Each structure stands twice: as C-alpha cells, then as structure tokens.
Amino acid sequence: MADYDFDLFVIGGGSGGVRAARMAAQTGARVALAEESRLGGTCVIRGCVPKKLMVFASKGAAQVSDAQKFGWDATIGDFDWGRFHPKLTAELERLEGVYRKLLDGSGVKIYDSRATVDGPHTVKLANNQTVSAKHILIAVGGHPVRPPLENAELGLVSNDVFLLEKLPKSVLIVGGGYIACEFACILRNFGVEVTIYARGAQILKGFDDEARGLLSESMKQCGIDIHMGTSVQEMCPADQAPKGPRPTGSDATMGEPAGERRSLATNDKSITDPRAAGPIWTKATTGVEQVFDHVIFATGRAPSTDGLGLDDVGVKLERNGAIAVDEYSQTNIPSIYAIGDVTDRVALTPVAIREGMAFVDTVFKGTPTPVDHNLIASAVFTQPELGTVGLTEDDAARNGPIEVYSTSFRPMNQAFIDGTSRVLMKLIVCAETRKVLGCHIVAPDAGELIQMVGIAVKMGATKEDFDRTCAVHPTISEELVTMREPVRTT
Ligand code: NDP
C-alpha cells in the first residue's frame, strides 16, 4: 500500500473545506488543509457574514423612524461607515481566528498557501513543495465575475464592497440577483443613492413571480431606482466621458477635486483596485448616460478552477468550468473529490457544509451518503426579506394541477404607524397529493420563518397538516395556517 503524507488533503478553507477537514480528522484520519487567502472563505470573509452584519447595521434608520411613529422621542443622524467598518473588520478577524482554532484543535495541519493538484494523490504548494494524500478534496469555491465589457475592471464586485474605506454617494448596481438586491437594500438604507440595471423583465429570476413583484415594489418604495431590461453598454472614468453629460444622481466632484482625482486610462490594466477608480460615466443600453461614484457588478459568480492543475490530471470539468462530480462528490479521478461552489450545484454555504459532511461519511466513515439537494430553503436578505422553499407557482403548475394560497397585506405594526410595507405569504399545493410543494414569504425576518416552514415541507406536510396547526396570534406568519380558500387553481 502506498504511503501517503496525509489521508486527506483539502484545498480551500471555506465553510465546506473546513467542515470536511475537521470531521475527517475526528475519525482519526491525518488531514491537511491549504488556504491561499483567509480561513473562512467566501461566507465568512467576503459573503454571508459581513453582508448580514451590514444588513443589521442598515436597519437603524427605519427602526428609529418606526420608533418615532410609535411615540418615542427619537432622532437619528447619518450612518457613519467609519465607525462601523473597523468593527466589521475586527469581527471578521475574530471569526477567522475561530476557524483556525477549530482546525488546530482537530489536529488538521494548515498550510497558509495556494495549493494546486499535481497528480491523483499529489498536491503542490506555492513554494513548489509537493505533498501526497490518499484523497484530495477540492473546496476552492467561486469568485464574482464582471461582464465582458470594456473598462469593466473599473467596477467593483461584491468582494470590494466589504473593503470600501468610505461610502459612496451614488452607485449603479448591475444585475438583478441575490447579491444585487441585497447590496441595493443595504446601501440605500445607509443613505446611498442606488440605481439597478438588470437585463431581465423582473429582479430575482428563478424566484416566485408574486414574491419578485412585491419585493421589487418594496425596493422602489424605499428609493431604489430599478431599471429592468437594461444593461451597461459603455463605461469609463467620468473625466474621460465621450462628451458632456455631467452627474445626474451624484456629485462627480465628490471627494477630491477633479484635477487631483486619480485618473484611470481606459486601457490601463495595471489598475487592480477599482475602489480607487473615482466617478464612472456609464451609458445604458437604453441610451441614458449617467455618472456614479461606483459601479458594482453583481452579475454572477464562477467556479475558481483556473490554474488548479485539473486539466493536467484529467479531472473532468463542466462547460462553465465547474468540477463535474457524482452524487457522492467524487470526480472522474477516484481519489479526487470536490464540494461547494466549485461544483456549481447549489451555491449556498449550508449546502457546501452538507456536501463536506456527506463526503466524510462516504470516504472516512464507510457510509456512502449521497447529498440531498432537494427542497433547500433559502433567503434573500433584502428589506423586507424573501424566504423560499420548494417550487415556484410557475414551476409547480408545469408539473401538474395545483392550488395556490396567497395573501398580501399590511401587517399590524405598519397599519398602526401608517406605514406602507406589505408582506406576502404564499403556499403552492399539489391538487392530487395535497402536499405543500412550495412556500414563499416576503416579510421582515422571512429568513427565520422559512427555516421553520422548510422542516414541514421537507417532511412532506400537506395543506391539511398546515390547516390543523393552530395559529400563533397575533403574528404575520399565522396566515400560513389560516388561508382556507385557494386564490387560483391551475
Ligand atoms: P445571480 O445568479 O443570483 O444573479 C446574477 C445576475 O446578474 C442576474 O440578474 C443576471 O441576469 C445578471 N447577469 C449575468 N450576466 C450578466 C451580464 N453579462 N450583463 C448583465 N447582467 C448579467 O448571482 P449573484 O452574483 O447575485 O449571486 C451568486 C450566487 O451566490 C447566488 O446564485 C446564490 O447561490 C449565492 N448567494 C446567496 C445568497 C443568499 O443565500 N442570501 C446571497 C448572495 C449570494 P439574468 O437573471 O438575466 O441571468
């Protein structure tokens, strides 16, 4: 039998890789993990965690405004990014330290280095050292992508937003997905002028249409300027704009005087930090020209497989560069597995963690465990939030006859203070089996609510199971168990 340095070498120290490494080590396996950047990966360092902390921070103004309307003598000033940002940075450092401690405590050998695959059982580190392992687990995640547009490098991506030294006065967010909508709400609530250009007919493609519609209305109501069917056609530094149009939504001379502003030549590929780009002139596909302090591209993410050595070893990739794996996360090279966003199955942190745990069950615990990607609840942390599990109305209707139970209303607290925010509670029910096929909630804390509904739906609850559940009163979510008549049957 070959003598390897380790039983498992994990490449990538994000949520999936760290969990798999720790769990494997707990079985007695000799485990190593390499991370080229910071332990914690996308979720902890440049994704879910800093985003959620920004969501919490961004709610302050609305909370104080509501408090005033309830009778509090409360006032609020501007949001001070300069006070928030160092705390955010410190918290991420703390969490990174926790991850390191957890790995250390489990006996995992950490390499703070890029690692690439050098053979079915060999990994090469940045210093050219090679390490052998019986199994290799690739958990390198993905990265945000900019569209193929001249000067796109002047635009920020999600990673950059968390590193801003000051808040811009105005931003253009390109894209209508999770990241676009979440950043739009956060930044708007911090007081930034936010414009969205999204190329589809409605934001959040793939989510339930009614939920998308209500969320879009809510976002517009809070001052986000949403332009559907629109993309950026041209962009360049404002001081190099082809001609004339001066700032509309923003003061282009904000910050430094124009003459001193760092000028970026349109073809200057040496610019690596778009945070320094200064005001950007944009021309939309609709012909509208506008200047924004920053353009943020939220135009999707791609698996980070470039330069990993996978071609040389013969690991099969999908057409979009994702690593092709079977239901056990095994690649076509039997000793090499892959989990998380690099496989582009369901790009969510808890899914990567489950894939990592299923990998350990399969390879180190002798219990072959396929990953269950069915009925995964998720939330978009907009304001209000969108929580969803199961099929949309359209998708369910394509599969057979359904009943739709839906209600949209102003909740009690909003009615009391003359607020305009509405919520949506929606259930999609199979007309034959009576099973709840989908649930869609637009409401404050919908992420918390959908976690609970997700259990019932995963268990195969029927509409009658919901009906016989007594309401918790007075709550928003009691509507989920009190809707008696379908609004539509198809
Ligand atoms: P999404 O796939 O959700 O959205 C990408 C958006 O960019 C879509 O609106 C898409 O348009 C648009 N787009 C793509 N290419 C172009 C282009 N060339 N020009 C203009 N628009 C373009 O990606 P995100 O980056 O928002 O998020 C990536 C993934 O990260 C999500 O799918 C999700 O899995 C995960 N995530 C999860 C979160 C959560 O759980 N709360 C939060 C953030 C991210 P179109 O719709 O027309 O294709």
Tab-separated table of N, CA, C and O in Angstrom, residues 208 210-211 391-393 396 401-409 423-432 434-441 462-467 478-490:
chain	number	residue	atom	x	y	z
A	208	ASP	N	-40.326	33.011	-7.085
A	208	ASP	CA	-41.747	33.096	-7.406
A	208	ASP	C	-42.114	34.508	-7.897
A	208	ASP	O	-41.718	35.503	-7.277
A	210	GLU	N	-44.820	36.340	-7.871
A	210	GLU	CA	-45.539	37.249	-6.978
A	210	GLU	C	-44.586	37.847	-5.939
A	210	GLU	O	-44.655	39.030	-5.610
A	211	ALA	N	-43.695	37.003	-5.449
A	211	ALA	CA	-42.710	37.461	-4.457
A	211	ALA	C	-41.753	38.469	-5.095
A	211	ALA	O	-41.430	39.507	-4.500
A	391	LEU	N	-41.045	24.662	-4.883
A	391	LEU	CA	-41.305	25.131	-6.248
A	391	LEU	C	-41.994	26.484	-6.286
A	391	LEU	O	-42.793	26.822	-5.407
A	392	THR	N	-41.700	27.247	-7.331
A	392	THR	CA	-42.465	28.469	-7.598
A	392	THR	C	-43.811	28.047	-8.186
A	392	THR	O	-43.986	26.899	-8.633
A	393	GLU	N	-44.731	28.997	-8.235
A	393	GLU	CA	-46.048	28.689	-8.805
A	393	GLU	C	-45.907	28.210	-10.245
A	393	GLU	O	-46.503	27.196	-10.632
A	396	ALA	N	-44.340	24.669	-10.436
A	396	ALA	CA	-45.266	23.645	-9.940
A	396	ALA	C	-46.382	23.415	-10.957
A	396	ALA	O	-46.773	22.268	-11.216
A	401	PRO	N	-51.633	19.674	-11.745
A	401	PRO	CA	-52.604	20.602	-11.160
A	401	PRO	C	-52.202	21.058	-9.754
A	401	PRO	O	-51.733	20.248	-8.938
A	402	ILE	N	-52.380	22.341	-9.519
A	402	ILE	CA	-52.009	22.898	-8.208
A	402	ILE	C	-53.096	23.836	-7.694
A	402	ILE	O	-53.955	24.300	-8.444
A	403	GLU	N	-53.048	24.069	-6.382
A	403	GLU	CA	-53.849	25.116	-5.757
A	403	GLU	C	-52.872	26.145	-5.215
A	403	GLU	O	-51.839	25.784	-4.644
A	404	VAL	N	-53.224	27.422	-5.375
A	404	VAL	CA	-52.359	28.498	-4.885
A	404	VAL	C	-53.079	29.242	-3.758
A	404	VAL	O	-54.197	29.720	-3.953
A	405	TYR	N	-52.438	29.293	-2.612
A	405	TYR	CA	-52.956	30.042	-1.467
A	405	TYR	C	-52.016	31.223	-1.254
A	405	TYR	O	-50.807	31.020	-1.068
A	406	SER	N	-52.565	32.416	-1.306
A	406	SER	CA	-51.680	33.579	-1.252
A	406	SER	C	-52.392	34.752	-0.614
A	406	SER	O	-53.576	34.983	-0.869
A	407	THR	N	-51.670	35.479	0.211
A	407	THR	CA	-52.235	36.685	0.787
A	407	THR	C	-51.147	37.734	0.962
A	407	THR	O	-50.014	37.405	1.342
A	408	SER	N	-51.488	38.950	0.630
A	408	SER	CA	-50.541	40.053	0.786
A	408	SER	C	-51.258	41.153	1.557
A	408	SER	O	-52.387	41.508	1.225
A	409	PHE	N	-50.606	41.644	2.582
A	409	PHE	CA	-51.306	42.601	3.447
A	409	PHE	C	-50.309	43.488	4.179
A	409	PHE	O	-49.108	43.186	4.228
A	423	VAL	N	-46.561	42.541	3.241
A	423	VAL	CA	-45.906	41.236	3.299
A	423	VAL	C	-46.658	40.282	2.373
A	423	VAL	O	-47.785	40.573	1.967
A	424	LEU	N	-46.022	39.158	2.066
A	424	LEU	CA	-46.660	38.128	1.227
A	424	LEU	C	-46.442	36.772	1.883
A	424	LEU	O	-45.330	36.449	2.304
A	425	MET	N	-47.527	36.002	1.974
A	425	MET	CA	-47.446	34.608	2.439
A	425	MET	C	-48.072	33.767	1.343
A	425	MET	O	-49.226	34.021	0.956
A	426	LYS	N	-47.356	32.795	0.842
A	426	LYS	CA	-47.875	32.053	-0.313
A	426	LYS	C	-47.534	30.566	-0.208
A	426	LYS	O	-46.378	30.214	0.076
A	427	LEU	N	-48.515	29.729	-0.428
A	427	LEU	CA	-48.299	28.279	-0.446
A	427	LEU	C	-48.748	27.723	-1.786
A	427	LEU	O	-49.808	28.102	-2.296
A	428	ILE	N	-47.949	26.838	-2.334
A	428	ILE	CA	-48.303	26.143	-3.570
A	428	ILE	C	-48.593	24.696	-3.169
A	428	ILE	O	-47.738	24.035	-2.564
A	429	VAL	N	-49.786	24.208	-3.502
A	429	VAL	CA	-50.212	22.881	-3.036
A	429	VAL	C	-50.516	21.994	-4.240
A	429	VAL	O	-51.187	22.433	-5.185
A	430	CYS	N	-50.031	20.753	-4.179
A	430	CYS	CA	-50.329	19.792	-5.242
A	430	CYS	C	-51.799	19.374	-5.097
A	430	CYS	O	-52.204	18.891	-4.038
A	431	ALA	N	-52.584	19.542	-6.151
A	431	ALA	CA	-54.025	19.255	-6.064
A	431	ALA	C	-54.275	17.767	-5.825
A	431	ALA	O	-55.303	17.396	-5.256
A	432	GLU	N	-53.342	16.916	-6.253
A	432	GLU	CA	-53.572	15.471	-6.108
A	432	GLU	C	-53.097	14.939	-4.763
A	432	GLU	O	-53.861	14.332	-4.023
A	434	ARG	N	-51.985	16.746	-2.196
A	434	ARG	CA	-52.235	17.756	-1.150
A	434	ARG	C	-50.948	18.260	-0.494
A	434	ARG	O	-50.983	19.018	0.474
A	435	LYS	N	-49.811	17.769	-0.979
A	435	LYS	CA	-48.530	18.205	-0.386
A	435	LYS	C	-48.255	19.672	-0.690
A	435	LYS	O	-48.563	20.146	-1.793
A	436	VAL	N	-47.656	20.354	0.270
A	436	VAL	CA	-47.209	21.722	0.032
A	436	VAL	C	-45.912	21.615	-0.775
A	436	VAL	O	-44.908	21.076	-0.301
A	437	LEU	N	-45.963	22.120	-1.998
A	437	LEU	CA	-44.817	21.989	-2.903
A	437	LEU	C	-43.866	23.164	-2.793
A	437	LEU	O	-42.695	23.063	-3.142
A	438	GLY	N	-44.413	24.299	-2.337
A	438	GLY	CA	-43.572	25.493	-2.236
A	438	GLY	C	-44.157	26.488	-1.269
A	438	GLY	O	-45.378	26.536	-1.079
A	439	CYS	N	-43.284	27.248	-0.643
A	439	CYS	CA	-43.730	28.320	0.248
A	439	CYS	C	-42.848	29.535	-0.029
A	439	CYS	O	-41.617	29.407	-0.137
A	440	HIS	N	-43.476	30.687	-0.160
A	440	HIS	CA	-42.746	31.917	-0.493
A	440	HIS	C	-43.215	33.024	0.436
A	440	HIS	O	-44.412	33.282	0.525
A	441	ILE	N	-42.287	33.617	1.129
A	441	ILE	CA	-42.629	34.638	2.125
A	441	ILE	C	-41.825	35.899	1.835
A	441	ILE	O	-40.597	35.847	1.670
A	462	THR	N	-48.837	18.206	4.226
A	462	THR	CA	-49.920	18.534	3.293
A	462	THR	C	-50.551	19.860	3.720
A	462	THR	O	-50.320	20.351	4.825
A	463	LYS	N	-51.406	20.374	2.848
A	463	LYS	CA	-52.131	21.595	3.189
A	463	LYS	C	-52.971	21.352	4.450
A	463	LYS	O	-53.074	22.230	5.327
A	464	GLU	N	-53.512	20.152	4.573
A	464	GLU	CA	-54.350	19.851	5.734
A	464	GLU	C	-53.500	19.820	7.011
A	464	GLU	O	-53.983	20.167	8.095
A	465	ASP	N	-52.224	19.422	6.908
A	465	ASP	CA	-51.331	19.492	8.086
A	465	ASP	C	-51.149	20.952	8.504
A	465	ASP	O	-51.140	21.266	9.699
A	466	PHE	N	-50.986	21.827	7.515
A	466	PHE	CA	-50.885	23.257	7.844
A	466	PHE	C	-52.190	23.715	8.496
A	466	PHE	O	-52.179	24.416	9.515
A	467	ASP	N	-53.329	23.306	7.905
A	467	ASP	CA	-54.642	23.768	8.397
A	467	ASP	C	-54.898	23.347	9.844
A	467	ASP	O	-55.517	24.081	10.607
A	478	GLU	N	-49.007	33.631	10.990
A	478	GLU	CA	-50.197	32.813	11.258
A	478	GLU	C	-51.014	32.635	9.984
A	478	GLU	O	-51.777	31.680	9.848
A	479	GLU	N	-50.842	33.564	9.033
A	479	GLU	CA	-51.578	33.448	7.768
A	479	GLU	C	-51.253	32.131	7.059
A	479	GLU	O	-52.063	31.624	6.293
A	480	LEU	N	-50.059	31.597	7.330
A	480	LEU	CA	-49.679	30.351	6.662
A	480	LEU	C	-50.588	29.194	7.063
A	480	LEU	O	-50.695	28.207	6.339
A	481	VAL	N	-51.210	29.289	8.237
A	481	VAL	CA	-52.088	28.186	8.671
A	481	VAL	C	-53.557	28.605	8.696
A	481	VAL	O	-54.406	27.866	9.199
A	482	THR	N	-53.848	29.796	8.188
A	482	THR	CA	-55.259	30.230	8.212
A	482	THR	C	-55.835	30.512	6.826
A	482	THR	O	-56.986	30.904	6.710
A	483	MET	N	-55.026	30.320	5.771
A	483	MET	CA	-55.558	30.556	4.417
A	483	MET	C	-56.430	29.358	4.044
A	483	MET	O	-55.935	28.245	3.930
A	484	ARG	N	-57.719	29.588	3.862
A	484	ARG	CA	-58.648	28.466	3.655
A	484	ARG	C	-58.992	28.209	2.182
A	484	ARG	O	-59.153	27.070	1.769
A	485	GLU	N	-59.148	29.284	1.406
A	485	GLU	CA	-59.577	29.129	0.012
A	485	GLU	C	-58.418	29.443	-0.934
A	485	GLU	O	-57.742	30.461	-0.756
A	486	PRO	N	-58.222	28.596	-1.937
A	486	PRO	CA	-57.167	28.936	-2.908
A	486	PRO	C	-57.542	30.189	-3.700
A	486	PRO	O	-58.718	30.408	-3.971
A	487	VAL	N	-56.519	30.998	-4.031
A	487	VAL	CA	-56.793	32.174	-4.874
A	487	VAL	C	-56.811	31.763	-6.343
A	487	VAL	O	-57.374	32.459	-7.174
A	488	ARG	N	-56.173	30.661	-6.653
A	488	ARG	CA	-56.160	30.147	-8.030
A	488	ARG	C	-56.017	28.641	-7.984
A	488	ARG	O	-55.378	28.091	-7.073
A	489	THR	N	-56.563	27.972	-8.976
A	489	THR	CA	-56.233	26.565	-9.208
A	489	THR	C	-55.831	26.473	-10.669
A	489	THR	O	-56.423	27.140	-11.513
A	490	THR	N	-54.795	25.720	-10.934
A	490	THR	CA	-54.403	25.579	-12.356
A	490	THR	C	-54.139	24.110	-12.662
A	490	THR	O	-53.893	23.309	-11.770
